Short mmCIF file of C-alpha atoms and ligand atoms in Angstrom, two decimals:
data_model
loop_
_atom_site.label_atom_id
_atom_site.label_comp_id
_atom_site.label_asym_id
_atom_site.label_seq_id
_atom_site.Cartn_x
_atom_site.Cartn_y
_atom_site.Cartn_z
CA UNK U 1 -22.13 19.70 15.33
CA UNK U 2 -25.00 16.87 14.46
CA UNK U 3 -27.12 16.41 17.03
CA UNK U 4 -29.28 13.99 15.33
CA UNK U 5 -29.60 11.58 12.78
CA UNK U 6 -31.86 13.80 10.55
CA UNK U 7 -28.23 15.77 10.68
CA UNK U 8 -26.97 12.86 8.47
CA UNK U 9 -26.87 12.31 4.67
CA UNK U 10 -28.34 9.21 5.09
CA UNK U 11 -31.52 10.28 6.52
CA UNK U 12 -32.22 12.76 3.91
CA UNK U 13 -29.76 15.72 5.00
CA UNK U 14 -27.56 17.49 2.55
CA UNK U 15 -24.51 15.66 1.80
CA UNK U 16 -21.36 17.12 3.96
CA UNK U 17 -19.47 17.46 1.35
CA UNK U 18 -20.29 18.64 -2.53
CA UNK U 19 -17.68 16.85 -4.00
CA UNK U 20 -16.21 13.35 -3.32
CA UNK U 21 -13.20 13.09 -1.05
CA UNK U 22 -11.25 10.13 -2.01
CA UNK U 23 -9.00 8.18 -0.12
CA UNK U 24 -5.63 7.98 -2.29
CA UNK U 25 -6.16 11.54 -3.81
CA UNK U 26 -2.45 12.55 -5.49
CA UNK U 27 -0.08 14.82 -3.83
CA UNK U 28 1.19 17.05 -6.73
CA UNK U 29 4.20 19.12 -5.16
CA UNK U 30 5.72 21.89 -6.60
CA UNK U 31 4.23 22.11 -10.36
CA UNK U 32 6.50 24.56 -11.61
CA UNK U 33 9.52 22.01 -11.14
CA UNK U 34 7.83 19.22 -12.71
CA UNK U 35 6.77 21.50 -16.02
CA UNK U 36 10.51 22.77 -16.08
CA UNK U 37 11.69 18.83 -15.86
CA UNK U 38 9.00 17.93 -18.39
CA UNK U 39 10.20 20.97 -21.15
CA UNK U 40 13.41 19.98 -20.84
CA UNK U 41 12.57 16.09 -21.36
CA UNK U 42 10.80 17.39 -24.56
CA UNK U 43 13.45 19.29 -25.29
CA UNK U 44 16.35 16.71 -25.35
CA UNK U 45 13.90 14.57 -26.73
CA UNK U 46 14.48 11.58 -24.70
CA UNK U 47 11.43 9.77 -23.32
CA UNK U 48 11.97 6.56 -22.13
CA UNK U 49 14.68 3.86 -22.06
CA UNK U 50 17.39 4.59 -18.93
CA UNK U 51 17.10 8.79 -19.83
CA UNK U 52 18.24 11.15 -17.21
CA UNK U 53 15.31 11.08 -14.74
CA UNK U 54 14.95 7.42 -14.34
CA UNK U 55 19.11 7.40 -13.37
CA UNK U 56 18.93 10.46 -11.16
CA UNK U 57 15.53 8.85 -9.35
CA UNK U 58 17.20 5.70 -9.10
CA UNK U 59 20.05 6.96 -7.62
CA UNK U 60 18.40 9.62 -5.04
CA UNK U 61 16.00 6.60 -3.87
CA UNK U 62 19.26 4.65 -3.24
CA UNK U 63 21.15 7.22 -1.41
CA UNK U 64 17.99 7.95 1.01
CA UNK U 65 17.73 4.49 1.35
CA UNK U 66 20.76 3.25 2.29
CA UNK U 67 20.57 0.84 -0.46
CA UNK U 68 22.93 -0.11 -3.31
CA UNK U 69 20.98 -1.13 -6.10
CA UNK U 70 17.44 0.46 -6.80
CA UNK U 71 16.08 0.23 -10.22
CA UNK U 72 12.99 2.07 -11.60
CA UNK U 73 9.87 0.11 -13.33
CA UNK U 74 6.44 0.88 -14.81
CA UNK U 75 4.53 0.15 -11.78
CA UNK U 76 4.77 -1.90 -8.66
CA UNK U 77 3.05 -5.11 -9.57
CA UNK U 78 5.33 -5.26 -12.79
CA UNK U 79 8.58 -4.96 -10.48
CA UNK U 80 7.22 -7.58 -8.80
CA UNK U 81 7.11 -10.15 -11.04
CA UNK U 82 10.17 -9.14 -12.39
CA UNK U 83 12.19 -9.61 -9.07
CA UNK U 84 9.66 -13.35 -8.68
CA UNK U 85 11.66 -14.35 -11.72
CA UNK U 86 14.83 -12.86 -11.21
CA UNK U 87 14.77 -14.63 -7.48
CA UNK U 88 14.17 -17.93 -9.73
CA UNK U 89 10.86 -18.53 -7.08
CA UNK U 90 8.58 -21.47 -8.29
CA UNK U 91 6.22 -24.24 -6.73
CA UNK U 92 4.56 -22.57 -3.69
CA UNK U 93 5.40 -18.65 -2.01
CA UNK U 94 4.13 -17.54 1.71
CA UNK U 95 2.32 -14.02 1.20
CA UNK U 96 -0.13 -12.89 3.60
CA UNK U 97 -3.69 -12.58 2.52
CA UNK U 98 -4.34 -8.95 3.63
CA UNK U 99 -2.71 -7.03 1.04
CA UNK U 100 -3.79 -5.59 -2.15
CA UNK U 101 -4.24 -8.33 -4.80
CA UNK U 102 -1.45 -7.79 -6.47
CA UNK U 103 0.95 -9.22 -4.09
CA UNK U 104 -0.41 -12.87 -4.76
CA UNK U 105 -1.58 -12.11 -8.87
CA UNK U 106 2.13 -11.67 -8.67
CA UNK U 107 2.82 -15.04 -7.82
CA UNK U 108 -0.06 -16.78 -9.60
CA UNK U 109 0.84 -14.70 -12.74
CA UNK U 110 4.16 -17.13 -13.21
CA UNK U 111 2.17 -20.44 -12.22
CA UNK U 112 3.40 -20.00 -8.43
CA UNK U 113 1.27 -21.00 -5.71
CA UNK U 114 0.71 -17.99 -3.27
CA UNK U 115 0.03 -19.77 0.36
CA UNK U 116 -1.53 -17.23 2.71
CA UNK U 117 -0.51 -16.81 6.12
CA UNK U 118 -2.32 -15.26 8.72
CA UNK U 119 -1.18 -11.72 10.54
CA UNK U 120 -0.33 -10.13 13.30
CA UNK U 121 -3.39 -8.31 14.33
CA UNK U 122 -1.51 -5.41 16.03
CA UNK U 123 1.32 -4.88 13.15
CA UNK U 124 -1.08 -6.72 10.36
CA UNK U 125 1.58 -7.58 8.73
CA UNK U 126 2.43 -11.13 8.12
CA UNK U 127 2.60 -13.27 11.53
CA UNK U 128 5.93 -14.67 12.14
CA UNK U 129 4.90 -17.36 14.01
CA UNK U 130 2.74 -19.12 11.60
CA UNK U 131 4.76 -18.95 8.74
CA UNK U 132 6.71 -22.51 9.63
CA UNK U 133 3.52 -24.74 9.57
CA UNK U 134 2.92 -23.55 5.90
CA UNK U 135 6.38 -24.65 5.08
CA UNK U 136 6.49 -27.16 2.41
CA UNK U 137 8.73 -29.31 -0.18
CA UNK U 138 7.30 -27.13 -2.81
CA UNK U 139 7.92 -23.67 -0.60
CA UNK U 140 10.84 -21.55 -2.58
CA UNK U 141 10.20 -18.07 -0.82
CA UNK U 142 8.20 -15.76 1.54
CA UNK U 143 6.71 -12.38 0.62
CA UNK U 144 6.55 -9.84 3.70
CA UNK U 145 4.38 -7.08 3.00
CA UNK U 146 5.04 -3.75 4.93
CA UNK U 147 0.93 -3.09 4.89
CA UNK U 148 0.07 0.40 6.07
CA UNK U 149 3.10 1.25 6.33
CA UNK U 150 3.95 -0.96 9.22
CA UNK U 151 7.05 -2.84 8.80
CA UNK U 152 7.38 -6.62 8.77
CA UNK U 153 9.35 -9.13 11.62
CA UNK U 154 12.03 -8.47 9.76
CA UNK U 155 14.41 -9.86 11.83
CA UNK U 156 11.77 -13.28 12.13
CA UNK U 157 11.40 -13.22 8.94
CA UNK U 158 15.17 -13.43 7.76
CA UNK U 159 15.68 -16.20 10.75
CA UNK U 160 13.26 -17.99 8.98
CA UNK U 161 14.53 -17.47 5.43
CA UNK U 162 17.99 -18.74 6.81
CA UNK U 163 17.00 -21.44 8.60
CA UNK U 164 15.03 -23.27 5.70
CA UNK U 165 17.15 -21.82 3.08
CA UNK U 166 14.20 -19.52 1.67
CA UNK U 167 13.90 -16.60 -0.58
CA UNK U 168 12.71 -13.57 1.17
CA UNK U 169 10.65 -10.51 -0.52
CA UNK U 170 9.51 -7.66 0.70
CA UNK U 171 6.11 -5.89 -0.61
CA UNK U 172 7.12 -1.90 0.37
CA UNK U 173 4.73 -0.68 -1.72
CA UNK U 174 3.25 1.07 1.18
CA UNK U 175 6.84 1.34 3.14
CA UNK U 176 8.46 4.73 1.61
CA UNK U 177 10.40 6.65 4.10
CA UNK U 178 9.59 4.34 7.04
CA UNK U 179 12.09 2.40 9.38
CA UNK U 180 12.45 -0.67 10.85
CA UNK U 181 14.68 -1.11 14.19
CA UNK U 182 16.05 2.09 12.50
CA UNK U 183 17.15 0.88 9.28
CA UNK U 184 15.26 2.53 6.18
CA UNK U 185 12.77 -0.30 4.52
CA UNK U 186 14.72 -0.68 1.41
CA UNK U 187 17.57 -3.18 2.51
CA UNK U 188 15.91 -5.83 3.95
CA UNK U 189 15.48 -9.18 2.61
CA UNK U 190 17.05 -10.55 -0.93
CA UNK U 191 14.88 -7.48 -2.25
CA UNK U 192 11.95 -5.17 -1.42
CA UNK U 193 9.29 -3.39 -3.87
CA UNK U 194 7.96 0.10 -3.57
CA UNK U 195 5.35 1.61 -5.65
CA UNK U 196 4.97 4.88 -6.79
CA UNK U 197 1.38 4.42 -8.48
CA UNK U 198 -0.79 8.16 -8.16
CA UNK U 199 -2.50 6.88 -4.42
CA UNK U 200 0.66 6.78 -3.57
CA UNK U 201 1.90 9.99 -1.10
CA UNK U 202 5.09 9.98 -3.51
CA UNK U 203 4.00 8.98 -6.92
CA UNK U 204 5.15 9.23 -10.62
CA UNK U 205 2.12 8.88 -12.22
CA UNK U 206 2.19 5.08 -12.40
CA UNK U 207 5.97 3.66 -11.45
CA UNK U 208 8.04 1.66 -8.84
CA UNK U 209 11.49 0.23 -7.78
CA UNK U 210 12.85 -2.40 -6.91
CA UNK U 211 16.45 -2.01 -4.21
CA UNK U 212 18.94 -4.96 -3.24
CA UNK U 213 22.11 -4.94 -2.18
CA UNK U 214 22.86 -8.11 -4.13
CA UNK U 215 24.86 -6.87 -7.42
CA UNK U 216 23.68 -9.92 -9.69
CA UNK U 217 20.18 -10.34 -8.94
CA UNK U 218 20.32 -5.76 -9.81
CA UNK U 219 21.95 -6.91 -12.74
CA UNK U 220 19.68 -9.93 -13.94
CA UNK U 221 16.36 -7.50 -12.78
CA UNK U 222 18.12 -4.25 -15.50
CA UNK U 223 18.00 -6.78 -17.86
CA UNK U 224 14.83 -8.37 -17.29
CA UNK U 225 12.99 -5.03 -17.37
CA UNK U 226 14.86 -4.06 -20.83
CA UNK U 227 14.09 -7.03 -22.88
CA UNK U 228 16.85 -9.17 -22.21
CA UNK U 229 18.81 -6.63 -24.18
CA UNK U 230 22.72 -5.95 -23.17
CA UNK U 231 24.14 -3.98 -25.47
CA UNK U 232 22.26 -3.10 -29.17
CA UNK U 233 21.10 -6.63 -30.42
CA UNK U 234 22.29 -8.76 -27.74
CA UNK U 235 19.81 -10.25 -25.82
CA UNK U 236 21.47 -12.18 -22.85
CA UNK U 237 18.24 -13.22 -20.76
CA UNK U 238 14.56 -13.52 -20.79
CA UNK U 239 12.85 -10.06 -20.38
CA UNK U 240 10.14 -7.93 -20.67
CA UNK U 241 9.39 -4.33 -20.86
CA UNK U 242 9.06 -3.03 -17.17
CA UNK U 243 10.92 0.58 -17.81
CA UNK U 244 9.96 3.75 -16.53
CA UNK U 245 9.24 6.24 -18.81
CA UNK U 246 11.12 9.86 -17.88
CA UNK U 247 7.99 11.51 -17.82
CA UNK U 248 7.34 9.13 -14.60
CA UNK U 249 10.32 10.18 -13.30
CA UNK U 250 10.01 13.51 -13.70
CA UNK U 251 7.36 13.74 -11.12
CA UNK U 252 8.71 11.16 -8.67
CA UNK U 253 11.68 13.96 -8.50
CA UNK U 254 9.35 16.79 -8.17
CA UNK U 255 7.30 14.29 -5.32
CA UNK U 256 10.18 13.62 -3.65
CA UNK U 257 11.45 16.98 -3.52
CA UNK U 258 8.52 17.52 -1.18
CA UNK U 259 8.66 14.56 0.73
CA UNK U 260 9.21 16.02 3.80
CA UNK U 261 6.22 18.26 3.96
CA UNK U 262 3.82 15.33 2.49
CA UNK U 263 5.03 13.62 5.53
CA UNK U 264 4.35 16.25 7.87
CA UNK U 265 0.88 16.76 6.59
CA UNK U 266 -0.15 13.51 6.82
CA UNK U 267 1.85 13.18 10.40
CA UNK U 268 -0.78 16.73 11.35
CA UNK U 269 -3.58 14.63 9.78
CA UNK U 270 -3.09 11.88 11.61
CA UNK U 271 -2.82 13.46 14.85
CA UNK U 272 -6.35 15.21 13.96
CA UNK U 273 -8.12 12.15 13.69
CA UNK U 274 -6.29 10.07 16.23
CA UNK U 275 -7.39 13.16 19.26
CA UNK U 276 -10.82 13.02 17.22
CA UNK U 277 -11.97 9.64 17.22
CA UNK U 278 -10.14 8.87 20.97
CA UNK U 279 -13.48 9.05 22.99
CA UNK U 280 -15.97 7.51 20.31
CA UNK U 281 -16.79 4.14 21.49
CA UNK U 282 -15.97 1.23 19.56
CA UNK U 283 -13.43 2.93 17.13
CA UNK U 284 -9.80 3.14 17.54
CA UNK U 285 -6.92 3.82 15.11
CA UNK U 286 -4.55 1.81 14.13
CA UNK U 287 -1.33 3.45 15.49
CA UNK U 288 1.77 4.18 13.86
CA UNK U 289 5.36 3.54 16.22
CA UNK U 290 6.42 6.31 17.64
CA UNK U 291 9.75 4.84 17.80
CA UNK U 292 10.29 4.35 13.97
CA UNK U 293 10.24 6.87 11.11
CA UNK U 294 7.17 6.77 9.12
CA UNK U 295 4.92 8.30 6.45
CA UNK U 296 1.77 8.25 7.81
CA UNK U 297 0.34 7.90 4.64
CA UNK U 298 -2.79 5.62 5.52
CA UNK U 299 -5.70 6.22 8.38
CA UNK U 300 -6.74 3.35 9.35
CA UNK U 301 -9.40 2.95 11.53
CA UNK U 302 -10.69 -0.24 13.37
CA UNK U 303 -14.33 -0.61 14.35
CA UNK U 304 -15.41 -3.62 17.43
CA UNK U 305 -19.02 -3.68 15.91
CA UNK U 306 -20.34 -5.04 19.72
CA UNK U 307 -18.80 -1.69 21.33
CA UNK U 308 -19.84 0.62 18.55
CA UNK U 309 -23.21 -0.84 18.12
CA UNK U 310 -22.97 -0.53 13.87
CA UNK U 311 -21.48 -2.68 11.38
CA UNK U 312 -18.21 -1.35 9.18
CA UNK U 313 -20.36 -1.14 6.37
CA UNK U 314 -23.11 0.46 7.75
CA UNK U 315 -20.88 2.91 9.25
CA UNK U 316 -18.80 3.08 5.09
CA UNK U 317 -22.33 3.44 3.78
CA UNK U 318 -22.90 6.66 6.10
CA UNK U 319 -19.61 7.91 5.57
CA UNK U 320 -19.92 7.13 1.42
CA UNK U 321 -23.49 9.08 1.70
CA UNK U 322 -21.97 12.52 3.40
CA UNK U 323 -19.59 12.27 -0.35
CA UNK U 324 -16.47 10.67 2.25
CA UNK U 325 -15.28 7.79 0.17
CA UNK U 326 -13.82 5.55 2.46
CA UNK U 327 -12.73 2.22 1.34
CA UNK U 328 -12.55 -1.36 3.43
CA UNK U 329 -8.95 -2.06 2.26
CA UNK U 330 -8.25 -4.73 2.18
CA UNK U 331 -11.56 -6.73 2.30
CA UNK U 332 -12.46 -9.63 1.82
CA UNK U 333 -8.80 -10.86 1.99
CA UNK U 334 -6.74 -12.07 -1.08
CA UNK U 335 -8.09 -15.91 -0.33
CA UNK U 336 -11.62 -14.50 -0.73
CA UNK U 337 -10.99 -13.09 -4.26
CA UNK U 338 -10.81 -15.32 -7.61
CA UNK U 339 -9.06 -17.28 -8.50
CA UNK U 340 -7.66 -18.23 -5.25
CA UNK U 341 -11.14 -18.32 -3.51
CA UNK U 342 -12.09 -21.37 -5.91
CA UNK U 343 -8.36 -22.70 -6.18
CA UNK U 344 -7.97 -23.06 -1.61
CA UNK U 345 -11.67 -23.10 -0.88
CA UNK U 346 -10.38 -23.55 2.77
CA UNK U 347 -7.41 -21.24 3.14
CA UNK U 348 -9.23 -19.21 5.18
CA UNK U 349 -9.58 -21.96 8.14
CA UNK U 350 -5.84 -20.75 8.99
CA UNK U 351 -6.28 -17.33 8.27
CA UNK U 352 -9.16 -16.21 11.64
CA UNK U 353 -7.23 -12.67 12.14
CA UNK U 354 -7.43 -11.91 9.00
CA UNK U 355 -11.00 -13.14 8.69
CA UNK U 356 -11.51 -10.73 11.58
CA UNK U 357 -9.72 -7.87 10.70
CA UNK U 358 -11.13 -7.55 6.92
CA UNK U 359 -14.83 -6.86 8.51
CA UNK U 360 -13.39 -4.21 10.70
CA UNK U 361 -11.38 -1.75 8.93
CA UNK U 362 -12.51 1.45 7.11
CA UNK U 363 -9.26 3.16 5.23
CA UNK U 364 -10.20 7.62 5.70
CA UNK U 365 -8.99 9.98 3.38
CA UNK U 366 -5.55 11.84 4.13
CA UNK U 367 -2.82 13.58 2.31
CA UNK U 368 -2.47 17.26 0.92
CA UNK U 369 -5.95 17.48 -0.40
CA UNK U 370 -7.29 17.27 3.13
CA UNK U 371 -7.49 19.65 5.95
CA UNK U 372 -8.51 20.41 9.50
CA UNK U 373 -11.68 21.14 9.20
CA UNK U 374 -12.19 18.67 6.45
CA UNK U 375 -11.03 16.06 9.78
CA UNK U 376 -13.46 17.52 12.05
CA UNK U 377 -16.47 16.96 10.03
CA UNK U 378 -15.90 13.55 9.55
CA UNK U 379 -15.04 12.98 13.34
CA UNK U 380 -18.75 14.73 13.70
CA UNK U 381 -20.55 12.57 11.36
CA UNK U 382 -18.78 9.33 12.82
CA UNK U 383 -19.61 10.72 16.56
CA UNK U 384 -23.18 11.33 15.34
CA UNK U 385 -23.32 7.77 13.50
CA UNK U 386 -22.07 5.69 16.96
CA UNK U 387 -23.92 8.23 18.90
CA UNK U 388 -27.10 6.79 16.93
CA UNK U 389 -25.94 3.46 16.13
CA UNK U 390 -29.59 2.10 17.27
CA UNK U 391 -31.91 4.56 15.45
CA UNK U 392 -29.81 3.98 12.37
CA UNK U 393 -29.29 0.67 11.99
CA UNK U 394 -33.19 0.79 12.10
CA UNK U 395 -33.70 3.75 9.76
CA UNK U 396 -31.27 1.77 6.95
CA UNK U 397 -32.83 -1.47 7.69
CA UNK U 398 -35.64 0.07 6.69
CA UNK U 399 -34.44 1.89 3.61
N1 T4K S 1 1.39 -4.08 -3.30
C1 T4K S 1 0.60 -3.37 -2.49
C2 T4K S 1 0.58 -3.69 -1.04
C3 T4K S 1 -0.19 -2.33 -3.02
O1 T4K S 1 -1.00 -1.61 -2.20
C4 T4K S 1 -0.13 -2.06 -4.40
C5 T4K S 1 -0.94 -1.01 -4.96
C6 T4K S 1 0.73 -2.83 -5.20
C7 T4K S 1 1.48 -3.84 -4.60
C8 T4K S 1 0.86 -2.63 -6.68
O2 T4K S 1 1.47 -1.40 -7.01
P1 T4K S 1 1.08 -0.69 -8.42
O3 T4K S 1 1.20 -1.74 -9.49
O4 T4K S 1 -0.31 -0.12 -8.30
O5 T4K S 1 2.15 0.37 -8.53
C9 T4K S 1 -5.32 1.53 -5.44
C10 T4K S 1 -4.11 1.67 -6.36
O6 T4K S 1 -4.50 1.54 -7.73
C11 T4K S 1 -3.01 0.71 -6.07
O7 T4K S 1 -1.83 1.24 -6.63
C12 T4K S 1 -2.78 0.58 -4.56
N2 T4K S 1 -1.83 -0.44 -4.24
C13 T4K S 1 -4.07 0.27 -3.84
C14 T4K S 1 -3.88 0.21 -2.37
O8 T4K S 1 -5.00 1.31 -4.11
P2 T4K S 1 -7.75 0.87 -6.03
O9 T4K S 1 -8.34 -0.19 -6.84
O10 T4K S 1 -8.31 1.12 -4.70
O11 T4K S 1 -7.61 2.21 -6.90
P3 T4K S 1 -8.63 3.31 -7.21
O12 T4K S 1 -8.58 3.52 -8.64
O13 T4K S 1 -9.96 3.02 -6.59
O14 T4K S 1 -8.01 4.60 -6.52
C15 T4K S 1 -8.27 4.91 -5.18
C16 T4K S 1 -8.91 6.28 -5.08
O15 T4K S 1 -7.96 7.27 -5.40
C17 T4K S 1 -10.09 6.49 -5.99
O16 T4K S 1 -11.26 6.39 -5.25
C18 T4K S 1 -9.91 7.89 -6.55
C19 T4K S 1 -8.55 8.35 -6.08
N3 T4K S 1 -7.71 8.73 -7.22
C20 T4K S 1 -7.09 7.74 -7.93
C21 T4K S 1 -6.29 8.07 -8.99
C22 T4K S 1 -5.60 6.99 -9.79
C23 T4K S 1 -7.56 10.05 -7.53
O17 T4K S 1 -8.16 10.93 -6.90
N4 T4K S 1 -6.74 10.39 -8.58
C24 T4K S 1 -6.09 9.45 -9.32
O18 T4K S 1 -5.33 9.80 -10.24
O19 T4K S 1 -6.20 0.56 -5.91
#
């Protein structure tokens, strides 16, 4: 246990840890699978282009999710700009700002205005309630995104879609395995978008789908992501090349076979740091439902600077110094980032949660490549940080 801040990287002690531990490190399941699927890829000699993988992914993704349609891509932020096109969307789309950036480079990728809403600050997902007073001529569609694994309004957000005769998207890149009002994310909305990408706790490498249970916007999206093509030499539609390659596939079998136990690692994880950090002042995590099925595949904790006496990066800065990478997803807040920041200089005037939120969150490592003990020293060194919140805001001040 650190008693005191000489116990602490930062002050000249030995890191914690001798090697960096990252948030987003790669579950890798059961090896021996995936080098048996790869052999007999290379074997048949079939690498890309709608092989055996990518059709037996696609259709164990749509059987666990209740879904009819699910079709594999290259990544997540490829799918969706595919289904952006495919939904026809143009002139202005409401996304919220706190997500990764590739929710609204989407968007402004096909000349569409992303609009940012604010959130909910106990979901953080997009706030229902403030979605109608962005509402304009130019507004074709609405982008929930499912961040941390917490699932949208969904039932909101479809009210709202109806009532103004909207398109509505979901961002699940976060979303795999979890519910919402007990249906699998996966169904909702015209479409929703998961990514597989290696941070992922089921990835393929780099990959993602897109599910719907609307047959012709599956069929116009297979085409899309194949070139247009229908047939040898008949291109029917505008395309591009958003496949995923077997190889991809492959692993997000072999991931998925393991699914289960990813889950219940992070779920032991999460329960390690949520007992651990329960009586340090000024921290608190942000909880998953215990009603709804979940991954628990992000830790996210939220620090009230007044309470905790140290700013969130002061308190990254300590961790990043003891070799704990922690990140500030997702600071500063799409809005804040080119090219939007120079495009809607004031978008953040309607956007003070997410203002708030972005200087309060530090994103811990989790997954397979972290233990128990792994938890409780970074409990300690966060105990021993707000424990001497004073002496070491002085001591970096100094530095
Ligand atoms: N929508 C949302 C809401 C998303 O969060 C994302 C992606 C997307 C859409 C787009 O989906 P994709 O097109 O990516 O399929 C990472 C990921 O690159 C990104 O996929 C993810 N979200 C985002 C939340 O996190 P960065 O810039 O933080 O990545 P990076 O390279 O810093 O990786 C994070 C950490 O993971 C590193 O510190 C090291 C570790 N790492 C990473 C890789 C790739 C490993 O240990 N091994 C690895 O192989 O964005």
């Amino acid at each position: 246990m650190r008693k005191t801040i000489q116990d602490l990287a930062i002050a000249g002690a030995q890191p914690a840890f001798g090697s960096p531990l990252h948030v987003g490190r790669p579950n890798i399941g059961n090896r021996d699978r995936l080098m048996e699927r790869i052999n007999d890829m290379l074997d048949r000699r079939w690498l890309s282009n709608a092989g055996v993988y990518v059709t037996e992914l696609e259709q164990r993704l749509a059987d666990m999710l209740g879904v009819e349609h699910c079709i594999a891509m290259c990544n997540g932020t490829v799918a969706l700009e595919i289904v952006i096109r495919a939904l026809e969307l143009e002139g202005e789309v409401i996304v919220p700002s706190l997500t990764f950036v590739a929710t609204a480079h989407a968007l402004q990728w096909q000349q569409i205005k992303p609009v940012f809403c604010d959130i909910d600050p106990e979901s953080c997902t997009i706030d229902s309630a403030r979605i109608e007073e962005l509402i304009t001529p130019r507004t074709t569609g609405i982008i929930g995104v499912h961040l941390w694994g917490r699932p949208c309004d969904t039932d909101a957000l479809q009210k709202i879609a109806k009532t103004h005769n909207l398109s509505l998207l979901y961002d699940a890149a976060h979303a795999l395995g979890v519910t919402s009002s007990g249906k699998m994310i996966g169904g909702f909305g015209d479409a929703e978008v998961f990514s597989f990408h290696a941070t992922k706790f089921i990835n393929s490498f780099e990959g993602g789908a897109v599910t719907t249970n609307d047959p012709e916007l599956a069929s116009r999206i297979r085409l899309m992501k194949n070139f247009g093509f229908s047939g040898y030499d008949n291109v029917v539609y505008i395309g591009t090349n958003g496949k995923m390659p077997e190889v991809s596939a492959a692993m997000g079998l072999t991931s998925l076979e393991s699914m289960d136990e990813f889950i219940a690692i992070n779920y032991r994880n999460y329960l390690a740091y949520k007992e651990g950090v329960k009586d340090i002042p000024g921290i608190r995590l942000l909880p998953y439902s215990q009603e709804e099925q979940t991954n628990y595949q992000y830790i996210v904790l939220i620090l009230d600077e007044e309470v905790a006496g140290i700013r969130r990066d002061k308190l990254v800065e300590v961790l990043q110094k003891e070799n704990i990478i922690a990140r500030r997803y997702f600071y500063p807040g799409c809005h804040r980032m080119e090219p939007y920041r120079s495009q809607q200089p004031q978008a953040g005037l309607v956007l003070p949660q997410t203002e708030k939120i972005v200087t309060q969150t530090i994103v811990l490592p989790t997954g397979t490549d972290i233990d128990l003990e792994t938890i409780s020293e970074i409990v300690d060194i966060l105990q021993c940080a707000i424990g001497h919140a004073k002496e070491l805001n002085s001591i970096i001040d100094i530095q």
